[in-house]
């Protein structure tokens, strides 16, 4: 017993000695740099599952488990951003999680608050990563004091564009989809503002045309013009007539146009013009999701061996996303577990490209 | 691997205090983090003091050195990339071989022999069985990978899976196939499944099959019920089993939700619904009636998990089971999925 403690101490001392830490850090850098040589997923999502079980297994307090989970997140974010992932989405807190004990929920909120406060003190460092933070989810369910911190952090990082960290705070995918449907419907139920009235009317143009083509006998127009304006002389020079007609066009909106346009106008007021609902597509809904700006989800990783999506990224991940379920718990998750996932993803991508290339070649033959 | 953070740093990260239990200041924290930080952004606009000064002193040589260094680093990374990929592709092949062996061993212990009693015996020890199982199948263009290809292979797979499901006592099966080709052949599929069920259960004890697809009326041919009724049902024969097979395709995923949104938008334009009234429950009940409920278990026969457009709303809490590196439909995967499902403790809210 004492022997094993001694050994673990030795191991700890050895692992934390400067040359070893330096070596490990260099190795990580090397591996990440090597990963960059292949295709890199643009958008990766994580379900950070297993903090509580980790704490239970290691006889720690639940809150400490969450703390270690936060550390694991920091490690993984480092890997992601250094290897060139543009968007990372993490499932931090589900709406269902509010059903947990009040003590735990409060502790989690407190943790979020502390971490965000710390974050806000290091604005310059965040700029180095070029990461901006977004919070996805039902904001109204968050305590106001936490929300204040959240907004401060978002504001601090909003100008960074290199990469994005989406934190799904009180989130469920069904709520997100419902929100997107709601938004789309309300966009399509707003009447299109009636187009601005143009200063030309079709009847006038046709009459003008007629007047031009048979200007030898411009009786109609002539008589009307002369009556309305007591023209000086009816010298039928085309230039003058044009000028006259032009001047009458100015008068149009006041006199004859309203009477002509009125019925149409009242019609429009009765039935408002709406955008065509048939123009709604899957892309419309995608654009109204909370992840609208992010590229399509390439990879979803869930730890702790649970093989469910648990209401996370349903809309985003059901097409071509590789979903990976890992058995390790989230606080243990590191480059060691993540590297095989990434390499396998690259491998699959390569295979797909080869296959599609082969099929294309077959078709060409 | 987690131990590249020394105890002092660990304490700081966890409790935000230094050795003397004092609150860390922002500067102290930045000092701690320094070795972990990436290079400052290399854009010329950044107010980086020292590189600029260096550049003024010896612009050419420094730039050259830098470019050589980055070139060498690139070469090294490419080399390591190649090595890792070689190692991993060897490892993937080994893993595939290993899984194939495990698979064969499973196949030795459990095989259905087209007899429902064997399947019933296999699932007898499971305390928890799903009410609704879903499978994702592929229409294979060629049969390089496995025996079944084309529509015929697909129909064969559906028939077999239906027989296993009904033998295991599960009343609902939904079959997802991306292109939706099966929906065009529902009468043929129905008779093919009935034929397979006949070979499993015997002509007299065939289960009652309902074949459905969203937007298409349930298919149960008129010939079946009279046949079943004409035979005098003696009181000692047990109630025949029932199974519903639901065919799904990619149009039942996003497209259905788009259709729902269109209908809702039309209603909103006619002022018969307020956008505020659209709730999760409303969408849920609409989709449940139009497509299907949530399956408890989704079985994939593909080597890795890709949903390929499976209806997104319905997979919320579904247990997604796949056997790594498995290729093709087979009874072992089906059975292992049921075993796996029975072991899992249901935990809401993660």
Short mmCIF file of C-alpha atoms in Angstrom, two decimals, chain A:
data_model
loop_
_atom_site.label_atom_id
_atom_site.label_comp_id
_atom_site.label_asym_id
_atom_site.label_seq_id
_atom_site.Cartn_x
_atom_site.Cartn_y
_atom_site.Cartn_z
CA UNK A 1 0.00 0.00 0.00
CA UNK A 2 2.68 2.44 1.10
CA UNK A 3 4.78 1.20 -1.73
CA UNK A 4 2.17 2.09 -4.32
CA UNK A 5 1.73 5.57 -2.85
CA UNK A 6 5.49 5.97 -2.98
CA UNK A 7 5.48 4.88 -6.62
CA UNK A 8 2.67 7.21 -7.58
CA UNK A 9 4.48 10.04 -5.82
CA UNK A 10 7.63 9.18 -7.73
CA UNK A 11 5.69 9.10 -10.94
CA UNK A 12 4.11 12.43 -10.18
CA UNK A 13 7.46 13.95 -9.34
CA UNK A 14 8.94 12.52 -12.50
CA UNK A 15 6.06 13.71 -14.67
CA UNK A 16 6.14 17.19 -13.26
CA UNK A 17 9.91 17.60 -13.58
CA UNK A 18 10.77 20.37 -16.03
CA UNK A 19 12.45 18.29 -18.76
CA UNK A 20 9.58 15.82 -18.87
CA UNK A 21 6.90 18.52 -19.04
CA UNK A 22 8.92 20.27 -21.71
CA UNK A 23 9.24 17.03 -23.65
CA UNK A 24 5.55 16.24 -23.41
CA UNK A 25 4.68 19.73 -24.52
CA UNK A 26 7.00 19.46 -27.52
CA UNK A 27 5.51 16.10 -28.41
CA UNK A 28 2.02 17.54 -28.30
CA UNK A 29 3.06 20.41 -30.52
CA UNK A 30 4.65 17.98 -32.93
CA UNK A 31 1.56 15.79 -33.12
CA UNK A 32 -0.76 18.74 -33.57
CA UNK A 33 1.48 20.14 -36.26
CA UNK A 34 1.44 16.76 -37.98
CA UNK A 35 -2.36 16.64 -37.83
CA UNK A 36 -2.51 19.95 -39.63
CA UNK A 37 -1.00 18.26 -42.68
CA UNK A 38 -4.24 16.39 -43.36
CA UNK A 39 -7.84 17.56 -43.67
CA UNK A 40 -9.13 19.05 -40.44
CA UNK A 41 -12.80 19.07 -39.40
CA UNK A 42 -14.10 22.60 -39.51
CA UNK A 43 -16.73 22.19 -36.85
CA UNK A 44 -16.44 19.79 -33.92
CA UNK A 45 -18.97 19.26 -31.16
CA UNK A 46 -18.41 17.68 -27.76
CA UNK A 47 -20.81 16.26 -25.24
CA UNK A 48 -18.88 16.62 -22.01
CA UNK A 49 -20.27 13.60 -20.25
CA UNK A 50 -18.84 11.77 -17.27
CA UNK A 51 -17.74 14.52 -14.84
CA UNK A 52 -19.95 13.22 -12.09
CA UNK A 53 -19.02 9.62 -12.61
CA UNK A 54 -15.35 10.56 -12.62
CA UNK A 55 -15.80 12.31 -9.30
CA UNK A 56 -17.66 9.32 -7.88
CA UNK A 57 -14.99 6.87 -9.08
CA UNK A 58 -12.19 8.96 -7.62
CA UNK A 59 -14.01 9.80 -4.38
CA UNK A 60 -14.12 13.48 -5.17
CA UNK A 61 -16.88 15.95 -4.73
CA UNK A 62 -19.18 16.34 -7.72
CA UNK A 63 -18.19 19.96 -8.07
CA UNK A 64 -14.53 19.00 -8.25
CA UNK A 65 -15.44 16.63 -11.06
CA UNK A 66 -16.94 19.51 -12.98
CA UNK A 67 -13.83 21.56 -12.29
CA UNK A 68 -11.65 18.84 -13.77
CA UNK A 69 -14.05 18.70 -16.69
CA UNK A 70 -13.48 22.38 -17.31
CA UNK A 71 -9.74 21.72 -17.38
CA UNK A 72 -10.21 18.94 -19.90
CA UNK A 73 -12.21 21.36 -22.00
CA UNK A 74 -9.36 23.85 -21.93
CA UNK A 75 -6.92 21.15 -23.04
CA UNK A 76 -9.12 20.02 -25.88
CA UNK A 77 -9.81 23.56 -27.02
CA UNK A 78 -6.08 24.10 -27.22
CA UNK A 79 -5.72 21.02 -29.40
CA UNK A 80 -8.64 22.02 -31.60
CA UNK A 81 -7.60 25.57 -32.23
CA UNK A 82 -3.94 24.77 -32.75
CA UNK A 83 -4.84 22.12 -35.28
CA UNK A 84 -7.09 24.48 -37.20
CA UNK A 85 -10.67 23.70 -36.17
CA UNK A 86 -12.79 26.77 -36.81
CA UNK A 87 -15.79 26.16 -34.59
CA UNK A 88 -16.06 24.10 -31.43
CA UNK A 89 -19.47 23.54 -29.90
CA UNK A 90 -19.70 22.14 -26.41
CA UNK A 91 -22.74 20.91 -24.53
CA UNK A 92 -22.21 22.57 -21.20
CA UNK A 93 -25.63 22.47 -19.64
CA UNK A 94 -28.89 20.94 -20.77
CA UNK A 95 -32.29 22.30 -19.87
CA UNK A 96 -32.88 18.86 -18.36
CA UNK A 97 -29.95 19.50 -16.01
CA UNK A 98 -32.06 21.98 -14.09
CA UNK A 99 -33.75 18.89 -12.68
CA UNK A 100 -30.56 18.02 -10.77
CA UNK A 101 -30.06 18.92 -7.13
CA UNK A 102 -30.17 22.62 -6.42
CA UNK A 103 -26.79 22.39 -4.74
CA UNK A 104 -25.15 21.07 -7.89
CA UNK A 105 -26.90 23.49 -10.22
CA UNK A 106 -25.88 26.39 -8.02
CA UNK A 107 -22.30 25.16 -7.89
CA UNK A 108 -22.20 24.85 -11.66
CA UNK A 109 -23.57 28.35 -12.09
CA UNK A 110 -21.04 29.64 -9.58
CA UNK A 111 -18.28 27.89 -11.53
CA UNK A 112 -19.45 29.41 -14.80
CA UNK A 113 -19.45 32.80 -13.15
CA UNK A 114 -15.92 32.47 -11.76
CA UNK A 115 -14.49 31.16 -15.00
CA UNK A 116 -16.12 33.88 -17.01
CA UNK A 117 -14.92 36.54 -14.59
CA UNK A 118 -11.38 35.21 -14.87
CA UNK A 119 -11.73 35.13 -18.60
CA UNK A 120 -12.79 38.73 -18.74
CA UNK A 121 -9.60 39.76 -16.93
CA UNK A 122 -7.47 38.33 -19.72
CA UNK A 123 -8.85 40.03 -22.76
CA UNK A 124 -5.43 40.43 -24.37
CA UNK A 125 -4.65 36.75 -24.03
CA UNK A 126 -7.93 35.79 -25.62
CA UNK A 127 -7.14 38.00 -28.56
CA UNK A 128 -4.01 35.94 -29.10
CA UNK A 129 -6.16 32.88 -29.68
CA UNK A 130 -8.52 34.96 -31.74
CA UNK A 131 -11.42 33.05 -30.24
CA UNK A 132 -14.84 34.49 -29.72
CA UNK A 133 -17.38 33.00 -27.37
CA UNK A 134 -21.04 32.51 -28.19
CA UNK A 135 -23.69 31.21 -25.88
CA UNK A 136 -26.42 29.10 -27.46
CA UNK A 137 -29.59 28.34 -25.60
CA UNK A 138 -32.43 29.68 -23.53
CA UNK A 139 -30.94 32.79 -22.02
CA UNK A 140 -34.01 33.53 -19.97
CA UNK A 141 -33.40 30.44 -17.85
CA UNK A 142 -30.03 31.69 -16.59
CA UNK A 143 -29.69 33.59 -13.35
CA UNK A 144 -29.30 37.31 -14.01
CA UNK A 145 -25.94 37.65 -12.24
CA UNK A 146 -24.47 34.85 -14.37
CA UNK A 147 -26.04 36.29 -17.48
CA UNK A 148 -24.29 39.57 -16.81
CA UNK A 149 -20.90 37.80 -16.82
CA UNK A 150 -21.86 35.87 -19.90
CA UNK A 151 -22.68 39.05 -21.77
CA UNK A 152 -19.44 40.66 -20.64
CA UNK A 153 -17.42 37.72 -21.98
CA UNK A 154 -19.32 37.71 -25.27
CA UNK A 155 -18.80 41.41 -25.67
CA UNK A 156 -15.11 41.14 -24.89
CA UNK A 157 -14.47 38.57 -27.58
CA UNK A 158 -16.98 39.46 -30.26
CA UNK A 159 -14.40 41.11 -32.51
CA UNK A 160 -12.31 37.95 -32.76
CA UNK A 161 -12.96 36.00 -35.91
CA UNK A 162 -10.30 33.30 -36.16
CA UNK A 163 -12.29 30.69 -34.30
CA UNK A 164 -15.52 30.38 -32.39
CA UNK A 165 -16.41 28.58 -29.20
CA UNK A 166 -20.12 27.85 -28.96
CA UNK A 167 -21.16 27.07 -25.43
CA UNK A 168 -24.59 25.47 -25.30
CA UNK A 169 -25.64 26.75 -21.96
CA UNK A 170 -29.20 25.88 -21.12
CA UNK A 171 -29.77 24.11 -24.37
CA UNK A 172 -31.80 21.36 -25.92
CA UNK A 173 -31.87 20.72 -29.62
CA UNK A 174 -35.64 20.46 -29.73
CA UNK A 175 -35.95 23.93 -28.28
CA UNK A 176 -33.47 25.13 -30.87
CA UNK A 177 -35.43 23.58 -33.73
CA UNK A 178 -38.68 24.93 -32.35
CA UNK A 179 -37.08 28.35 -32.15
CA UNK A 180 -35.94 28.10 -35.76
CA UNK A 181 -39.42 27.07 -36.93
CA UNK A 182 -40.95 29.88 -34.93
CA UNK A 183 -38.55 32.42 -36.35
CA UNK A 184 -39.10 31.24 -39.91
CA UNK A 185 -42.87 31.34 -39.49
CA UNK A 186 -42.83 34.80 -38.02
CA UNK A 187 -40.53 35.99 -40.81
CA UNK A 188 -42.95 34.63 -43.37
CA UNK A 189 -46.02 36.01 -41.66
CA UNK A 190 -44.82 39.58 -41.96
CA UNK A 191 -46.43 41.17 -45.04
CA UNK A 192 -44.06 42.41 -47.69
CA UNK A 193 -44.04 46.20 -47.55
CA UNK A 194 -45.89 47.44 -50.67
CA UNK A 195 -43.46 48.58 -53.34
CA UNK A 196 -42.88 52.30 -53.54
CA UNK A 197 -45.16 53.94 -56.06
CA UNK A 198 -43.28 54.70 -59.24
CA UNK A 199 -43.80 58.06 -60.89
CA UNK A 200 -44.88 56.39 -64.15
CA UNK A 201 -48.11 54.76 -65.08
CA UNK A 202 -48.63 52.17 -67.76
CA UNK A 203 -51.67 53.84 -69.32
CA UNK A 204 -49.76 57.03 -69.68
CA UNK A 205 -46.85 55.35 -71.39
CA UNK A 206 -49.11 53.55 -73.88
CA UNK A 207 -50.85 56.78 -74.66
CA UNK A 208 -47.51 58.47 -75.10
CA UNK A 209 -46.42 55.71 -77.43
CA UNK A 210 -49.59 56.01 -79.46
CA UNK A 211 -49.09 59.73 -79.66
CA UNK A 212 -45.58 59.25 -80.95
CA UNK A 213 -46.45 56.69 -83.61
CA UNK A 214 -49.35 58.58 -85.13
CA UNK A 215 -48.26 62.07 -84.32
CA UNK A 216 -49.70 63.16 -87.62
CA UNK A 217 -53.19 62.90 -86.16
CA UNK A 218 -52.65 63.27 -82.44
CA UNK A 219 -56.21 64.33 -81.90
CA UNK A 220 -56.92 62.75 -78.56
CA UNK A 221 -53.82 63.83 -76.83
CA UNK A 222 -53.85 67.16 -78.50
CA UNK A 223 -57.31 68.04 -77.45
CA UNK A 224 -56.76 66.90 -73.88
CA UNK A 225 -53.52 68.79 -73.56
CA UNK A 226 -54.85 71.93 -75.07
CA UNK A 227 -57.91 71.80 -72.88
CA UNK A 228 -55.95 71.34 -69.70
CA UNK A 229 -53.35 73.88 -70.45
CA UNK A 230 -54.69 76.32 -73.04
CA UNK A 231 -51.73 75.70 -75.31
CA UNK A 232 -50.55 78.68 -77.29
CA UNK A 233 -50.41 77.28 -80.82
CA UNK A 234 -51.02 73.80 -82.04
CA UNK A 235 -47.95 73.72 -84.19
CA UNK A 236 -47.55 69.98 -84.63
CA UNK A 237 -43.81 69.91 -84.26
CA UNK A 238 -42.79 66.72 -82.61
CA UNK A 239 -40.36 68.36 -80.27
CA UNK A 240 -42.91 70.67 -78.89
CA UNK A 241 -45.44 67.97 -78.54
CA UNK A 242 -42.97 65.87 -76.62
CA UNK A 243 -42.34 68.71 -74.33
CA UNK A 244 -46.03 69.17 -73.79
CA UNK A 245 -46.58 65.56 -73.06
CA UNK A 246 -43.73 65.59 -70.61
CA UNK A 247 -45.23 68.45 -68.77
CA UNK A 248 -48.52 66.64 -68.63
CA UNK A 249 -46.74 63.65 -67.10
CA UNK A 250 -45.91 65.86 -64.16
CA UNK A 251 -49.53 66.55 -63.71
CA UNK A 252 -50.50 62.93 -63.90
CA UNK A 253 -50.02 61.73 -60.35
CA UNK A 254 -52.28 64.50 -59.14
CA UNK A 255 -55.09 64.18 -61.58
CA UNK A 256 -55.67 60.94 -63.39
CA UNK A 257 -53.24 58.47 -61.81
CA UNK A 258 -54.91 58.30 -58.41
CA UNK A 259 -58.27 57.55 -59.94
CA UNK A 260 -56.73 54.79 -62.00
CA UNK A 261 -54.59 53.30 -59.27
CA UNK A 262 -57.13 53.54 -56.47
CA UNK A 263 -58.93 50.23 -57.00
CA UNK A 264 -55.67 48.34 -57.09
CA UNK A 265 -54.52 50.10 -53.95
CA UNK A 266 -57.58 49.18 -51.96
CA UNK A 267 -57.28 45.61 -53.17
CA UNK A 268 -53.77 45.44 -51.84
CA UNK A 269 -54.88 46.75 -48.51
CA UNK A 270 -57.47 44.00 -48.19
CA UNK A 271 -55.13 41.10 -48.89
CA UNK A 272 -51.59 41.80 -47.81
CA UNK A 273 -48.82 40.32 -49.85
CA UNK A 274 -46.84 37.68 -47.97
CA UNK A 275 -43.63 35.96 -48.98
CA UNK A 276 -44.35 32.63 -50.63
CA UNK A 277 -44.23 29.88 -48.02
CA UNK A 278 -43.18 27.43 -50.72
CA UNK A 279 -39.80 29.14 -50.80
CA UNK A 280 -38.98 27.75 -47.34
CA UNK A 281 -36.27 25.13 -47.62
CA UNK A 282 -34.07 23.17 -45.24
CA UNK A 283 -31.49 25.92 -45.71
CA UNK A 284 -33.98 28.50 -44.43
CA UNK A 285 -34.34 26.51 -41.25
CA UNK A 286 -30.60 25.95 -41.00
CA UNK A 287 -30.06 29.68 -41.25
CA UNK A 288 -32.43 30.19 -38.34
CA UNK A 289 -30.71 27.66 -36.08
CA UNK A 290 -28.48 28.89 -33.32
CA UNK A 291 -25.42 27.58 -35.19
CA UNK A 292 -26.33 29.42 -38.39
CA UNK A 293 -22.93 30.98 -38.93
CA UNK A 294 -20.94 27.82 -38.30
CA UNK A 295 -19.86 25.47 -41.07
CA UNK A 296 -21.63 22.09 -41.17
CA UNK A 297 -20.82 19.83 -38.25
CA UNK A 298 -18.08 17.38 -39.23
CA UNK A 299 -17.48 15.50 -36.03
CA UNK A 300 -19.39 14.90 -32.83
CA UNK A 301 -17.66 13.31 -29.86
CA UNK A 302 -19.44 11.98 -26.83
CA UNK A 303 -17.50 10.62 -23.89
CA UNK A 304 -18.38 8.19 -21.09
CA UNK A 305 -19.72 5.43 -23.30
CA UNK A 306 -23.31 6.62 -23.50
CA UNK A 307 -24.50 6.10 -27.05
CA UNK A 308 -27.18 8.72 -27.27
CA UNK A 309 -27.36 12.24 -28.59
CA UNK A 310 -29.40 13.40 -25.59
CA UNK A 311 -31.08 16.23 -27.43
CA UNK A 312 -27.88 17.80 -28.73
CA UNK A 313 -27.28 19.11 -32.27
CA UNK A 314 -30.04 16.91 -33.71
CA UNK A 315 -30.58 19.07 -36.76
CA UNK A 316 -26.88 19.58 -37.36
CA UNK A 317 -25.56 16.08 -36.96
CA UNK A 318 -28.03 13.83 -38.72
CA UNK A 319 -26.61 14.20 -42.22
CA UNK A 320 -22.93 13.48 -42.77
CA UNK A 321 -21.49 14.07 -39.32
CA UNK A 322 -19.24 11.35 -37.97
CA UNK A 323 -20.49 10.56 -34.52
CA UNK A 324 -17.97 9.01 -32.15
CA UNK A 325 -18.81 7.50 -28.79
CA UNK A 326 -15.84 7.08 -26.49
CA UNK A 327 -15.69 5.06 -23.31
CA UNK A 328 -13.40 7.39 -21.36
CA UNK A 329 -14.89 9.94 -18.99
CA UNK A 330 -14.69 13.59 -19.92
CA UNK A 331 -12.13 14.69 -17.29
CA UNK A 332 -9.76 12.01 -18.65
CA UNK A 333 -10.24 13.16 -22.21
CA UNK A 334 -7.05 14.47 -23.76
CA UNK A 335 -4.99 14.45 -26.93
CA UNK A 336 -4.25 10.78 -26.30
CA UNK A 337 -7.92 9.88 -26.79
CA UNK A 338 -8.66 12.59 -29.30
CA UNK A 339 -5.76 11.89 -31.67
CA UNK A 340 -7.05 8.48 -32.84
CA UNK A 341 -10.48 10.00 -33.40
CA UNK A 342 -9.03 12.76 -35.55
CA UNK A 343 -6.75 10.42 -37.46
CA UNK A 344 -9.61 8.02 -38.12
CA UNK A 345 -11.72 10.93 -39.31
CA UNK A 346 -8.95 11.96 -41.70
CA UNK A 347 -8.64 8.38 -42.85
CA UNK A 348 -12.37 8.08 -43.53
CA UNK A 349 -12.35 11.39 -45.36
CA UNK A 350 -9.50 10.17 -47.52
CA UNK A 351 -11.34 6.92 -48.25
CA UNK A 352 -14.49 8.83 -49.19
CA UNK A 353 -12.55 11.05 -51.55
CA UNK A 354 -10.91 8.03 -53.14
CA UNK A 355 -14.25 6.29 -53.51
CA UNK A 356 -16.00 9.26 -55.05
CA UNK A 357 -12.98 9.84 -57.29
CA UNK A 358 -13.05 6.19 -58.35
CA UNK A 359 -16.77 6.35 -59.07
CA UNK A 360 -16.28 9.47 -61.15
CA UNK A 361 -13.55 7.76 -63.11
CA UNK A 362 -15.80 4.74 -63.64
CA UNK A 363 -18.50 6.97 -65.01
CA UNK A 364 -16.08 8.67 -67.31
CA UNK A 365 -14.99 5.30 -68.65
#
